[in-house]
mmCIF file of C-alpha atoms in Angstrom:
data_model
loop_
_atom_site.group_PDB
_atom_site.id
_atom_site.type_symbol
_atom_site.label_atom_id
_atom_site.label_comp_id
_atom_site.label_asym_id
_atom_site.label_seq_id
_atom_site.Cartn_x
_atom_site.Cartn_y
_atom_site.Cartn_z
ATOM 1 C CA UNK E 709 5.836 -29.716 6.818
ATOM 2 C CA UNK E 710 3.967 -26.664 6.280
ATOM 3 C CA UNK E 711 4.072 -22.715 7.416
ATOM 4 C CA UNK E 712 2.724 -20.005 5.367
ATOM 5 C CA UNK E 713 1.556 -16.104 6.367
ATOM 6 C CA UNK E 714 -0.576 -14.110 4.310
ATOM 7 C CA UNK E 715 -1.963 -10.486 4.254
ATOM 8 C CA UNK E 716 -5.606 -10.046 4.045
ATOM 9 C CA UNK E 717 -6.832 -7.185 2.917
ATOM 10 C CA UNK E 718 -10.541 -5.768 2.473
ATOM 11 C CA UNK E 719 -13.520 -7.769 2.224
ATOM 12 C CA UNK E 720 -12.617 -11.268 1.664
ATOM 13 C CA UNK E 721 -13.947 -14.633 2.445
ATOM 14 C CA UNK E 722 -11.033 -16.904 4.406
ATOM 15 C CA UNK E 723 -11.703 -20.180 4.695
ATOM 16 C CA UNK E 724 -8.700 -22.017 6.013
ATOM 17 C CA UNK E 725 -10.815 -25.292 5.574
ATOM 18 C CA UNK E 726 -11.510 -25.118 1.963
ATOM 19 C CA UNK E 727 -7.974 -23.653 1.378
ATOM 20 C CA UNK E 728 -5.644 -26.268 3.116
ATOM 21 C CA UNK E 729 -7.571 -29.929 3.358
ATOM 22 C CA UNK E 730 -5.537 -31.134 6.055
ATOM 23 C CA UNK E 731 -6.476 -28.197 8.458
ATOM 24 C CA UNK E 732 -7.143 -30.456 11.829
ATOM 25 C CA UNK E 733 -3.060 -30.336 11.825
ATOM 26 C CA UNK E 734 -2.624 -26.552 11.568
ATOM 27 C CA UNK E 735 -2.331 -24.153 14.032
ATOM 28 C CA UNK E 736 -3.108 -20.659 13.068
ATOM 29 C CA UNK E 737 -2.725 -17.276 14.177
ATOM 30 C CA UNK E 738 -4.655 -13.768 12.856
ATOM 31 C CA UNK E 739 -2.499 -10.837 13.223
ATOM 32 C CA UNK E 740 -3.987 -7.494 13.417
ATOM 33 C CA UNK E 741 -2.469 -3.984 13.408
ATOM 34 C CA UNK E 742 -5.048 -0.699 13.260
ATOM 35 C CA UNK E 743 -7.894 -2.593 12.239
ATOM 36 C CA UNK E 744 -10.198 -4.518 14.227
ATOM 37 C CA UNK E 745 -11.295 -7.529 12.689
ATOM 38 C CA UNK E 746 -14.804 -9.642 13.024
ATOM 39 C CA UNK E 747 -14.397 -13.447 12.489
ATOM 40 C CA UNK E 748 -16.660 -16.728 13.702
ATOM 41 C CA UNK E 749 -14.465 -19.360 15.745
ATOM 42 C CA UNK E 750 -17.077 -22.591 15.494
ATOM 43 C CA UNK E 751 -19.374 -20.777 14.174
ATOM 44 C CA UNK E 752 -19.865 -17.669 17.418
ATOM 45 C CA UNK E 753 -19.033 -14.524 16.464
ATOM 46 C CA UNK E 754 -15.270 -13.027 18.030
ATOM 47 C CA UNK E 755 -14.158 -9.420 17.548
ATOM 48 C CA UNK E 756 -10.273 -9.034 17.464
ATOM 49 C CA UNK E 757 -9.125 -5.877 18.591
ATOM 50 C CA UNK E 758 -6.558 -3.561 16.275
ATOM 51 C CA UNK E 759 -2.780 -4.931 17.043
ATOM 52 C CA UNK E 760 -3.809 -8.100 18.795
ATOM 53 C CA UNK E 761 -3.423 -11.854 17.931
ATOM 54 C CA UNK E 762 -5.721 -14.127 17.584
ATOM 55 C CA UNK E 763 -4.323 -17.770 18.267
ATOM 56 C CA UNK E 764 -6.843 -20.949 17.161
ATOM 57 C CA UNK E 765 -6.301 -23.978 18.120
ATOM 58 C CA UNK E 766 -6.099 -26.856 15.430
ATOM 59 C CA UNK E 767 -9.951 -27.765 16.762
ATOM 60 C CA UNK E 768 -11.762 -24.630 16.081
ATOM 61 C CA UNK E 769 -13.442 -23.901 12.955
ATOM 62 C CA UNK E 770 -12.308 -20.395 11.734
ATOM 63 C CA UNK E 771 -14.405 -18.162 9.103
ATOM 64 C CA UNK E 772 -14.257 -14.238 8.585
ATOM 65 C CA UNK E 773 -17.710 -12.790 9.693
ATOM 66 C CA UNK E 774 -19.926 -11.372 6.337
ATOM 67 C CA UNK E 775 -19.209 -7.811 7.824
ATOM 68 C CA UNK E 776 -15.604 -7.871 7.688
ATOM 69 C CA UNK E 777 -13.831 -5.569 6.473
ATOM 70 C CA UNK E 778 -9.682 -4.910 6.852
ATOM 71 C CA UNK E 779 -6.567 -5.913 6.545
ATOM 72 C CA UNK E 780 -4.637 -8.419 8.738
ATOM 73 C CA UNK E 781 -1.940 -11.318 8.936
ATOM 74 C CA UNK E 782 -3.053 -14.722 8.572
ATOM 75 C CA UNK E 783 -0.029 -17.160 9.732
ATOM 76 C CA UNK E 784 -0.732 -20.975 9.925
ATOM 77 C CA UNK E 785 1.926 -23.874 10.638
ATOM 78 C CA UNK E 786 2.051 -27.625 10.980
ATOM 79 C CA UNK E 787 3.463 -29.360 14.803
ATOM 80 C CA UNK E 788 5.501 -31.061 12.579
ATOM 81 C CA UNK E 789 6.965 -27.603 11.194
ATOM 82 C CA UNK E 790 7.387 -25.475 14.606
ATOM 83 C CA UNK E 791 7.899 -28.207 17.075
ATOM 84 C CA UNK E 792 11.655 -28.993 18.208
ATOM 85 C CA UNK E 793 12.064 -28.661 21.378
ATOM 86 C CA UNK E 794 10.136 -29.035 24.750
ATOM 87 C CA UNK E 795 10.279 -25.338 24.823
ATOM 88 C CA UNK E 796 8.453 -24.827 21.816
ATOM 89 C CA UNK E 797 5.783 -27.783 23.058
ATOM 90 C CA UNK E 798 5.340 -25.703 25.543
ATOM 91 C CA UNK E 799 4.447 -22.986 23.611
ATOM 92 C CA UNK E 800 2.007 -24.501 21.530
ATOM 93 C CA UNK E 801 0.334 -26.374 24.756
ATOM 94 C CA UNK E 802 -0.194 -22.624 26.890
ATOM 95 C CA UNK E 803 -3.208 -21.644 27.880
ATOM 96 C CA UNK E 804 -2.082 -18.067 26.727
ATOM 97 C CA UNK E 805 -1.584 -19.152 23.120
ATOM 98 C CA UNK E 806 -3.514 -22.249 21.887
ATOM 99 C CA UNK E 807 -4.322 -24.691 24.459
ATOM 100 C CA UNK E 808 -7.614 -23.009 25.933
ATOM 101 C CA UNK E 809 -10.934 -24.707 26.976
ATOM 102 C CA UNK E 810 -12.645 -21.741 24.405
ATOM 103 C CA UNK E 811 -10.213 -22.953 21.470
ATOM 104 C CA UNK E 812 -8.686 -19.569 21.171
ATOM 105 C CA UNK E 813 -7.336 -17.285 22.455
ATOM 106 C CA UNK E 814 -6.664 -13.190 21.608
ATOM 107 C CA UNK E 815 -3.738 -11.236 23.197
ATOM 108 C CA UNK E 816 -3.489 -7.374 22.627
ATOM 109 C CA UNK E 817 -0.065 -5.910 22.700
ATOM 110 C CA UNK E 818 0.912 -3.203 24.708
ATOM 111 C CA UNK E 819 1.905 0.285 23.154
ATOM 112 C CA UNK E 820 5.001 0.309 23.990
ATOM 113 C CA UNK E 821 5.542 -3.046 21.868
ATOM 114 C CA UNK E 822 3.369 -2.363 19.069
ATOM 115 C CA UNK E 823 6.093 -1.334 17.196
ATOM 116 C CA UNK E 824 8.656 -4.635 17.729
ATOM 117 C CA UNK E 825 5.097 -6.728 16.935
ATOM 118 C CA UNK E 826 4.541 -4.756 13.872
ATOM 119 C CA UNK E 827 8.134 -5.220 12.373
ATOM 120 C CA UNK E 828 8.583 -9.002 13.617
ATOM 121 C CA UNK E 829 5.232 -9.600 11.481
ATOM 122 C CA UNK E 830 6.650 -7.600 8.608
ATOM 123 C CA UNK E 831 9.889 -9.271 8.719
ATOM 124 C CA UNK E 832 8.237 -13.011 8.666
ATOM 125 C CA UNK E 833 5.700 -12.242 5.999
ATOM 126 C CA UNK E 834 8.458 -10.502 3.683
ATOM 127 C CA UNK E 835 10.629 -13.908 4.264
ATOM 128 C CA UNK E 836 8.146 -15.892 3.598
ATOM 129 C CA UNK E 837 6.985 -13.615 0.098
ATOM 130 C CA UNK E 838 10.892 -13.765 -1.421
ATOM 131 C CA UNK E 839 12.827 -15.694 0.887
ATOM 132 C CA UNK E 840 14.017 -19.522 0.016
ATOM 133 C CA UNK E 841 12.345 -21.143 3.103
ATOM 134 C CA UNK E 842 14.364 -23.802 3.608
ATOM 135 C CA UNK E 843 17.504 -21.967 4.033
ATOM 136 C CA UNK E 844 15.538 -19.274 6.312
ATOM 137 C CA UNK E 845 13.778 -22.325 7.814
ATOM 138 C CA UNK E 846 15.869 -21.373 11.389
ATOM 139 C CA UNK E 847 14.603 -17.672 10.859
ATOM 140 C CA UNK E 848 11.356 -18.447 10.468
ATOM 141 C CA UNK E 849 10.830 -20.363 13.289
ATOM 142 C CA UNK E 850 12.190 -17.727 15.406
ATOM 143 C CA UNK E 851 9.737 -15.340 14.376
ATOM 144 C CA UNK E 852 7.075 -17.754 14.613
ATOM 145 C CA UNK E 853 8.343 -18.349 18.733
ATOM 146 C CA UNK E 854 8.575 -14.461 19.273
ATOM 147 C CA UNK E 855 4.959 -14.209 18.293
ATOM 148 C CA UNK E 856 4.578 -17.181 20.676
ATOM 149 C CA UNK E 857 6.296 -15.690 23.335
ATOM 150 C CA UNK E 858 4.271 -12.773 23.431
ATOM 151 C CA UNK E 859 0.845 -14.614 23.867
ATOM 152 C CA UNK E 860 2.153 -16.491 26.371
ATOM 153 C CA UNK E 861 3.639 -13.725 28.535
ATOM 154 C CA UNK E 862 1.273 -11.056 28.152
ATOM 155 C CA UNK E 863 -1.732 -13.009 27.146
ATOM 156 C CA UNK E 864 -5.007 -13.422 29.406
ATOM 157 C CA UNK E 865 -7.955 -14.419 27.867
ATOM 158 C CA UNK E 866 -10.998 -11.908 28.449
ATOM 159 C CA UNK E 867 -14.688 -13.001 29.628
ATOM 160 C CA UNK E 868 -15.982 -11.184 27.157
ATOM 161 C CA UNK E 869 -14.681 -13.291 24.688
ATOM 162 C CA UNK E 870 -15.372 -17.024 25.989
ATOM 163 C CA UNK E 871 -17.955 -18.771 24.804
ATOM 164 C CA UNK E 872 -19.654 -21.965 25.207
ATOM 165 C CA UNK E 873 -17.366 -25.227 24.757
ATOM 166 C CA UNK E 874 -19.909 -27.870 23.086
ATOM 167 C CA UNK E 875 -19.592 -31.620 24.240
ATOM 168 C CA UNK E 876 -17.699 -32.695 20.585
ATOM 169 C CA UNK E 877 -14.987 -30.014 20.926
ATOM 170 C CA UNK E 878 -14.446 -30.915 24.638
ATOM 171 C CA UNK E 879 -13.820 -34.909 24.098
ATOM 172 C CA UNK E 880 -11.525 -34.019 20.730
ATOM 173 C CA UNK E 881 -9.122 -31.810 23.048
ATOM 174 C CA UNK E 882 -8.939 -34.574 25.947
ATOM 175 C CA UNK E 883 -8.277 -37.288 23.640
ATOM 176 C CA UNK E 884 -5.251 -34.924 21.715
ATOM 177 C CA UNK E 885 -4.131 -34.471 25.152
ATOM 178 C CA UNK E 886 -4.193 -38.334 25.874
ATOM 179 C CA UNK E 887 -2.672 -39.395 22.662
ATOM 180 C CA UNK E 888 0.175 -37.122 22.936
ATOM 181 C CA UNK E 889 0.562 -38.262 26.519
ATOM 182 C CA UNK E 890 0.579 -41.610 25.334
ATOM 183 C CA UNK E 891 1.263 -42.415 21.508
ATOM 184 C CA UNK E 892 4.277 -44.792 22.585
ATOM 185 C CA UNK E 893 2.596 -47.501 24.244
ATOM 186 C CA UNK E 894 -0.971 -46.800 23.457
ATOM 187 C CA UNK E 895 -2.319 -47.128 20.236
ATOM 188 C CA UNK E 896 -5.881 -48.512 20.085
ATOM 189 C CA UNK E 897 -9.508 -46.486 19.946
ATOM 190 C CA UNK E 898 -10.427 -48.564 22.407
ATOM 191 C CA UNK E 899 -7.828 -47.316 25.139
ATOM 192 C CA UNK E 900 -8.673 -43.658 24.663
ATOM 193 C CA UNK E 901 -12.112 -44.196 24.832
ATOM 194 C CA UNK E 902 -11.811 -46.030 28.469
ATOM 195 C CA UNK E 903 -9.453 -43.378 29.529
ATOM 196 C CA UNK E 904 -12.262 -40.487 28.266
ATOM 197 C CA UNK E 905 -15.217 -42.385 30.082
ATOM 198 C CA UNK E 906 -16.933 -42.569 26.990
ATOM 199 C CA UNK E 907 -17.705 -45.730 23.837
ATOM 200 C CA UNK E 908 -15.441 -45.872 20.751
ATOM 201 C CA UNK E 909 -18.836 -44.982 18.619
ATOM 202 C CA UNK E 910 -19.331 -41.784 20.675
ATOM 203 C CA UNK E 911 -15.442 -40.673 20.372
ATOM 204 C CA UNK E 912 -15.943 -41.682 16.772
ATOM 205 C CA UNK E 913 -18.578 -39.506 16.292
ATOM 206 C CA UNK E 914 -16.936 -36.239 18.309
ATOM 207 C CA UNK E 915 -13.629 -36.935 15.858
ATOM 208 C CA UNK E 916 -16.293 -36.821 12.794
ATOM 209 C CA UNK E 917 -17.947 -33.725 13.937
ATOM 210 C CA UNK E 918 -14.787 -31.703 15.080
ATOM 211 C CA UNK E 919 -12.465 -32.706 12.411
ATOM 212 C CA UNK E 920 -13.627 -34.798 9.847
ATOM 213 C CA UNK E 921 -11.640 -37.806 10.645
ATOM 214 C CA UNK E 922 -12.154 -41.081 12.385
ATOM 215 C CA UNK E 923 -10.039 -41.388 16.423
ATOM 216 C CA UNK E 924 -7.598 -44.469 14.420
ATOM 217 C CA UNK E 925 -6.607 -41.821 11.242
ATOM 218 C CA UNK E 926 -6.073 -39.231 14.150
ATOM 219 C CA UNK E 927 -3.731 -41.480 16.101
ATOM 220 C CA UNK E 928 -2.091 -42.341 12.406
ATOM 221 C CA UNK E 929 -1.619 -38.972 12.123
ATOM 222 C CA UNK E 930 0.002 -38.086 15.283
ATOM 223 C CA UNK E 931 2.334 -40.896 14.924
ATOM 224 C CA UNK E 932 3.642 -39.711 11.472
ATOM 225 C CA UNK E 933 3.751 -36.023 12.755
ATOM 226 C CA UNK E 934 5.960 -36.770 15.622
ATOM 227 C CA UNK E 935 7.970 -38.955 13.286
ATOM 228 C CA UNK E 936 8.997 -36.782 10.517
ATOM 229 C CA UNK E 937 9.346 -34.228 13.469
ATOM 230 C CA UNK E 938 12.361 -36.870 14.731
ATOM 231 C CA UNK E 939 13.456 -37.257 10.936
ATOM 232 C CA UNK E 940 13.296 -33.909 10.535
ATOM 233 C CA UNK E 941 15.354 -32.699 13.513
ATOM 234 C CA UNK E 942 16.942 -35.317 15.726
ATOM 235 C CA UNK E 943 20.171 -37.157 14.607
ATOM 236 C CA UNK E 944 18.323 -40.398 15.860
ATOM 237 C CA UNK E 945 18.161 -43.476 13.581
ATOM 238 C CA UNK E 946 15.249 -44.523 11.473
ATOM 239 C CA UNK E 947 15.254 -48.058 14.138
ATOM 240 C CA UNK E 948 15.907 -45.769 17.226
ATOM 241 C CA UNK E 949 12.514 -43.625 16.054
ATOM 242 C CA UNK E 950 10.374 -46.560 15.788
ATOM 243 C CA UNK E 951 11.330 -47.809 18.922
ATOM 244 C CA UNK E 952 10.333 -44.699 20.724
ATOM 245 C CA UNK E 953 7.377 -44.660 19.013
ATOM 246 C CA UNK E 954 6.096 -48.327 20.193
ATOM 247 C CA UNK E 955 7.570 -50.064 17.356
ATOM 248 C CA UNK E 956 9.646 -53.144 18.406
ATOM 249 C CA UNK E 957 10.419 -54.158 14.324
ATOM 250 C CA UNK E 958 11.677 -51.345 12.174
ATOM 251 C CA UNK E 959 9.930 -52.944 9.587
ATOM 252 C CA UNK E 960 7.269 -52.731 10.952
ATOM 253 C CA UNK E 961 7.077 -48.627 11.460
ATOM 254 C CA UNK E 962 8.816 -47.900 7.822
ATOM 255 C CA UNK E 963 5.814 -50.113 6.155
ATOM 256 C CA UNK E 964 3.472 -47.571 8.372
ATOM 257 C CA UNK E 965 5.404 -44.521 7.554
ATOM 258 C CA UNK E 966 5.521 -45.732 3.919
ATOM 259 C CA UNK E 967 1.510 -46.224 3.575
ATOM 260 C CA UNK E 968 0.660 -42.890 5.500
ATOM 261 C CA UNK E 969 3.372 -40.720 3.654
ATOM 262 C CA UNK E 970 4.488 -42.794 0.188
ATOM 263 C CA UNK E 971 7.793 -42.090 1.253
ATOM 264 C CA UNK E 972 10.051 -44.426 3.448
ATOM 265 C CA UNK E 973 11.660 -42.460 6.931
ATOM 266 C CA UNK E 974 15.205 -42.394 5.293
ATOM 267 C CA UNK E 975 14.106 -41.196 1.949
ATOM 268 C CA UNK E 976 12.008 -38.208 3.492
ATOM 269 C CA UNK E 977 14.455 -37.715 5.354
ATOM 270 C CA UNK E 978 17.077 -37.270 2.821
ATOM 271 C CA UNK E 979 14.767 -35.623 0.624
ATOM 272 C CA UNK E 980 14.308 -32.768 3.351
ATOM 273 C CA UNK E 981 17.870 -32.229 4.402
ATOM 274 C CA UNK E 982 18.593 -32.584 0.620
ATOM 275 C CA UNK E 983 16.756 -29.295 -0.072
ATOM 276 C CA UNK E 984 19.370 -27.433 1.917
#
């Protein structure tokens, strides 16, 4: 579980890559106000506007362009952190907030709003600077949803900010959107890559390129993020988990969850709600 927003201010070189080694899992979000801030999403250059957010998609390589200069939000989350409901999936899945062909999308608030955007921002980044998170855990993910909610209702992404979707980034989105569709019954390479049209050696080398993983450690991952999302926030039992995620032996899924995490489902769990 992971969530974090911090301010950015002048010249200075963000590399979310470098900063947080399991990146591929985090959705992030920059968060302007007056300034107008340059970055490079995979490597093409994107100008955010002053109060706008910028929402990246766990895909897209993000870097601050050499001219930068400002100050802005940076907020970044796990699935496993925001994700409770089918409400908030659907949030994270809208074409107005992460889930566009481009890998991003920016949303400028209108004037009238500016203000509510500015202190909902304020109030989440002063939580998270002197707040115990795990008590203000419910807080923060209402902020976090607000934000949300105001991509998706007043977003639209612009022409002159798409650019061109290589062939890698295009097959790493439709097999994410395949493995989420079908991480219960469906766990082999091999499946994906029939469903995708494509060999296991080519969706192999698109997972490389885009995220620095192999398609088997993605669907690992996956499995243990919608997991400790269960752990974390159903009442359902450690044997009623596994068998909704394709796991006939409990046994079976703890040893999994065990090697991927060094923790076994009830201890994390415990350990979690222990912190409250």
């Amino acid at each position: 579980m992971k969530f974090g927003i911090l301010e950015v201010k002048g010249n200075v070189d963000l590399m979310p890559s470098s900063h947080f080694p399991d990146n591929a899992s985090l959705y992030r979000a920059i968060i302007t106000e007056a300034d107008e801030i340059h970055v490079q999403l995979d490597y093409h250059d994107v100008v955010v506007p002053p109060y706008s957010i910028l929402y990246v998609s766990i895909e897209t390589a993000l870097a601050l362009s050499k001219e930068h200069e400002g100050r802005f939000y940076f907020l970044y989350f796990t699935e496993v952190f925001y994700r409770r409901t089918s409400f908030d999936d659907d949030l994270l899945n809208s074409p107005e907030t992460f889930n566009t062909p481009q890998g991003f999308n920016v949303v400028t608030i209108e004037e009238e709003l500016r203000e509510y955007y500015a202190s909902q921002v304020h109030f989440l980044y002063d939580v998270f600077s002197h707040k115990n998170l795990v008590v203000f855990n419910d807080l923060i993910h209402g902020l976090i949803k607000q934000l949300l909610l105001l991509g998706s209702l007043m977003g639209k992404q612009e022409e002159k900010l798409a650019h061109h979707v290589d062939a890698d980034h295009e097959v790493v989105r439709s097999f994410r959107g395949l493995v989420e569709e079908n991480l219960a019954v469906e766990k082999s390479v091999a499946f994906y890559a029939e469903r995708l049209a494509i060999s296991p050696r080519r969706l192999s080398f698109a997972c490389k390129t885009v995220l620095n993983t192999t398609p088997k450690q993605f669907i690992s991952k996956c499995i243990v993020k919608e997991a400790k999302r269960r752990l974390l926030y159903t009442s359902d039992s450690v044997r009623e988990i596994a068998w909704k995620l394709g796991y006939e032996e409990e046994n079976n899924f703890s040893a999994f969850f065990m090697k991927e995490t060094k923790l076994s489902p009830s201890t994390y769990r415990k350990a979690y709600h222990g912190r409250g």
